[in-house]
Coordinates of C-alpha atoms and ligand atoms in Angstrom, one line a residue:
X289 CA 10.7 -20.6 7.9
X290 CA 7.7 -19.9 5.7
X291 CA 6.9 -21.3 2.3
X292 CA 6.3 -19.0 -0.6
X293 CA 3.9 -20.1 -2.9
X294 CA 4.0 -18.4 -6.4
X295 CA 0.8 -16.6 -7.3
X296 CA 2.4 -14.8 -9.8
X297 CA 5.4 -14.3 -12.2
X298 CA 7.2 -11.0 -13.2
X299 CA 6.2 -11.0 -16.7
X300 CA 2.4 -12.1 -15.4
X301 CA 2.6 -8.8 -13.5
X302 CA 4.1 -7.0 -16.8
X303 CA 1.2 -8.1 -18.6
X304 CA -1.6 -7.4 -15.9
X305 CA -0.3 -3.4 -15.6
X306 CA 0.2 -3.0 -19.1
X307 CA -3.5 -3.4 -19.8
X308 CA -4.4 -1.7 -16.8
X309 CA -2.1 1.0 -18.0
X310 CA -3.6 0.9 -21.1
X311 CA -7.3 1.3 -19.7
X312 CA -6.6 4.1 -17.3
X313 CA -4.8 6.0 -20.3
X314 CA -7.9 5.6 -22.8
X315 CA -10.2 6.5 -19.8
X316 CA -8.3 10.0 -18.5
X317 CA -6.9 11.5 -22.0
X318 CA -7.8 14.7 -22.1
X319 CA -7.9 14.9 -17.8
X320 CA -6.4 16.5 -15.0
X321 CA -5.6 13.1 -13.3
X322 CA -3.7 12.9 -10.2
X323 CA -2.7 9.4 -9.1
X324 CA -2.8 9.1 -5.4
X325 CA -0.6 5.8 -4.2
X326 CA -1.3 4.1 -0.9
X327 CA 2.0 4.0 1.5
X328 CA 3.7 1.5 1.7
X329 CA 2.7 -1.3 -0.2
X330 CA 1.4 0.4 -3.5
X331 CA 5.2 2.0 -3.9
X332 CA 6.2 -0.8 -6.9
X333 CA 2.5 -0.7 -8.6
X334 CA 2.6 3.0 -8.7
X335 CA 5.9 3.1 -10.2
X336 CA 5.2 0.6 -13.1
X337 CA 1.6 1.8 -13.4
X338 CA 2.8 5.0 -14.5
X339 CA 5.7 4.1 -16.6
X340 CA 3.2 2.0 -18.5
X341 CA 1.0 5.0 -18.9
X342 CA 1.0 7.5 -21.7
X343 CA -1.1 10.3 -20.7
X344 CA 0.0 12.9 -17.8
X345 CA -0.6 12.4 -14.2
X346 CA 0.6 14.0 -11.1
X347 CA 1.4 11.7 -8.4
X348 CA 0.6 12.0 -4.6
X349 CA 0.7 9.6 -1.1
X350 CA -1.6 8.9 1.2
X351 CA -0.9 6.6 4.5
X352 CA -3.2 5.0 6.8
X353 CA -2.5 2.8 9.5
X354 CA -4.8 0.3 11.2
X355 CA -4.8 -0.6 14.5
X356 CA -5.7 -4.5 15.9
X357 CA -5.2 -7.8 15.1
X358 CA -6.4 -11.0 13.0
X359 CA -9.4 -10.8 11.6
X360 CA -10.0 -6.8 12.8
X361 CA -7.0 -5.8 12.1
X362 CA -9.1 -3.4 9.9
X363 CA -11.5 -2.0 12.2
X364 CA -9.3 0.9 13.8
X365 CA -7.8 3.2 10.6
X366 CA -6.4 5.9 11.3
X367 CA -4.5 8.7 8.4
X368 CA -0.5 9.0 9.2
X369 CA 0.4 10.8 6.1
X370 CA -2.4 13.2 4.3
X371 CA -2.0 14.6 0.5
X372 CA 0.1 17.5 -0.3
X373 CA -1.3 18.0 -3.7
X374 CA -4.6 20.3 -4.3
X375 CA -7.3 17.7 -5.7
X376 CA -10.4 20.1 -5.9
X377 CA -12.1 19.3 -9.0
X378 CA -8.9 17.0 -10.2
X379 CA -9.7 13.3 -11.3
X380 CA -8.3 11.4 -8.9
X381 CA -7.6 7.7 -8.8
X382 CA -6.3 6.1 -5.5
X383 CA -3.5 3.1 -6.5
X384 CA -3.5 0.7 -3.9
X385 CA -1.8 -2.6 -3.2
X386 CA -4.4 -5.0 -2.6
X387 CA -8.0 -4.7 -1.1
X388 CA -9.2 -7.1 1.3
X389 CA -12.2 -6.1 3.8
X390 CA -12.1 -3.0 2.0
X391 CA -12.3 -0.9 4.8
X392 CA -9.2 1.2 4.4
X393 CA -10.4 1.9 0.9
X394 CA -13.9 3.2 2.5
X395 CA -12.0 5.5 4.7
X396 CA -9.6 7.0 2.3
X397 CA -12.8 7.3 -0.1
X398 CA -14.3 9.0 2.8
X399 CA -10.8 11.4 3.7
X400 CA -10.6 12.2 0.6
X401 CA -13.8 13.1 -0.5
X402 CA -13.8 16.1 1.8
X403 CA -11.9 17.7 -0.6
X404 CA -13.9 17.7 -3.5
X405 CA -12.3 16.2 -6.2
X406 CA -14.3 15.5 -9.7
X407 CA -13.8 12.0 -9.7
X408 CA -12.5 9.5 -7.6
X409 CA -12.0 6.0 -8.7
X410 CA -10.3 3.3 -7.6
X411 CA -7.2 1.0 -9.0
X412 CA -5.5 -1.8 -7.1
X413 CA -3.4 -4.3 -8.7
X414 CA -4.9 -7.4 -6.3
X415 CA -8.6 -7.8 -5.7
X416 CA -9.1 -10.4 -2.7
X417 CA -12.9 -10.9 -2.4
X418 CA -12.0 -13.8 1.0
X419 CA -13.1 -10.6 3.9
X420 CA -15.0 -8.4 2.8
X421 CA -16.9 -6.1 4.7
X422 CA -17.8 -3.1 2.9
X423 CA -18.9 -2.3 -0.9
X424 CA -16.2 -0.5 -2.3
X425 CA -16.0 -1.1 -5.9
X426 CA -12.6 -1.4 -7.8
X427 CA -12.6 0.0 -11.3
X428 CA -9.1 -1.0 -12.3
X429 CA -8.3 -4.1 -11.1
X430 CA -5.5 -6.0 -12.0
X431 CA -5.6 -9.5 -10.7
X432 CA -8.3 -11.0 -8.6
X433 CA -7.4 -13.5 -6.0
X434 CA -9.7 -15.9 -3.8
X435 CA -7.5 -16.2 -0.6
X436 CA -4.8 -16.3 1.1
X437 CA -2.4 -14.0 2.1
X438 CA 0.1 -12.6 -0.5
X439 CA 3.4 -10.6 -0.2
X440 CA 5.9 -9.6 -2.7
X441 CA 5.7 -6.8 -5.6
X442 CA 5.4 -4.4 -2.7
X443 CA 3.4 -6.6 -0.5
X444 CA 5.0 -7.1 2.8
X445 CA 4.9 -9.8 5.9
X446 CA 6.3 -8.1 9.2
X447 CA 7.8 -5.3 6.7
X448 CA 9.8 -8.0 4.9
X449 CA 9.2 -9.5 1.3
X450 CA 8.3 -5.8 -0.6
X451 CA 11.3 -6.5 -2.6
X452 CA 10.3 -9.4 -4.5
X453 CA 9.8 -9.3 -8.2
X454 CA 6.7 -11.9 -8.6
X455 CA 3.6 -12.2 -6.2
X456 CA 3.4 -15.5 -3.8
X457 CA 1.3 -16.8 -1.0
X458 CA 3.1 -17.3 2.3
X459 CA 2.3 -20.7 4.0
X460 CA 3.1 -20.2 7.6
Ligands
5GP645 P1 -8.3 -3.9 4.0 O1 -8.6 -2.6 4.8 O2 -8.9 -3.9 2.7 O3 -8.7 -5.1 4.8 O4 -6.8 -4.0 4.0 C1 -6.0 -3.2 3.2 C2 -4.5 -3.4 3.6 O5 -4.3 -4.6 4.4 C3 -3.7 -3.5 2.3 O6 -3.4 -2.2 1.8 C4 -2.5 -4.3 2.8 O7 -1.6 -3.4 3.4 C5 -3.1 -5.2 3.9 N1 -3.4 -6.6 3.3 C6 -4.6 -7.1 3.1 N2 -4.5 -8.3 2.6 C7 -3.2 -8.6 2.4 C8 -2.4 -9.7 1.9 O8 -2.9 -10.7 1.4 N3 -1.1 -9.5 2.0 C9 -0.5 -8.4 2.5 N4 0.9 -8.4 2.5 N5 -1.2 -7.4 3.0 C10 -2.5 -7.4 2.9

């Protein structure tokens, strides 16, 4: 059975989207700002980012899916589920989970780009800086973590864990 190693408590996380919340709302008042969550793991984020929110959004999904194992298990993305919603000259921030090598954030910045949005910025709730490969910067960032590999609050093992409340690293 693996361990689960708390990272982080329900009330941390309260705390770290609050302020997050807080920033993105001073930043886009006064925008057309569409929040596009990343399937599946960004589900809970998205839905307490924008609770905690208090200027308008519209919300949207995106899902990508990569192919491989280990340490490329990034190397071969591919799109399953495209947007729905019209993002030409819209502000758009992608939501994601957590970045790691960053290269699913590259080619969603990439996909979505070709539809010409205004802007297009970047908010994940977990930063991991461990494997890195590309340099995607994160403008809302909610927690920044060294290493390991972290499941709950969305965050899933083999599809399982998502439904846990805090944040923990799973020792195997
Ligand atoms: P990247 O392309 O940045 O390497 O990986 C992005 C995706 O890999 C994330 O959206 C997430 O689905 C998965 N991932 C990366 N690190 C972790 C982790 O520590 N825990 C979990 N559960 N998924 C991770």
């Amino acid at each position: 059975m693996p361990e689960l190693i708390p990272v982080l408590s329900k009330n941390d996380i309260n705390s770290l989207v609050t302020r997050t919340a807080q920033r993105i709302s001073s930043d886009y008042r006064h925008h057309d700002l569409i929040l596009i969550g990343v399937l599946k793991g960004a589900f809970v984020f998205l839905s307490d980012l924008v609770r905690c929110m208090d200027v308008s959004a519209q919300i949207d999904f995106i899902r990508a899916f990569s192919y491989g194992s280990g340490d490329s298990s990034s190397e071969d993305i591919r799109l399953t589920k495209g947007i729905e919603l019209d993002i030409k000259n819209k502000d758009v921030l992608i939501v994601e989970d957590i970045v790691d090598t960053g290269l699913t954030l590259k080619y969603l910045i990439d996909y979505l780009k070709s539809y010409h949005p205004k802007s297009l910025k970047i908010c994940a709730f977990i930063d991991k800086h461990e494997r890195r490969k590309t340099d995607v910067a994160v403008d809302y960032c909610c927690y920044e973590a060294a290493e390991g590999f972290l499941v709950g609050y969305g965050l899933d093992y083999g599809e399982d864990y998502r439904y846990l409340s805090g944040i923990y690293r799973l020792k195997l």
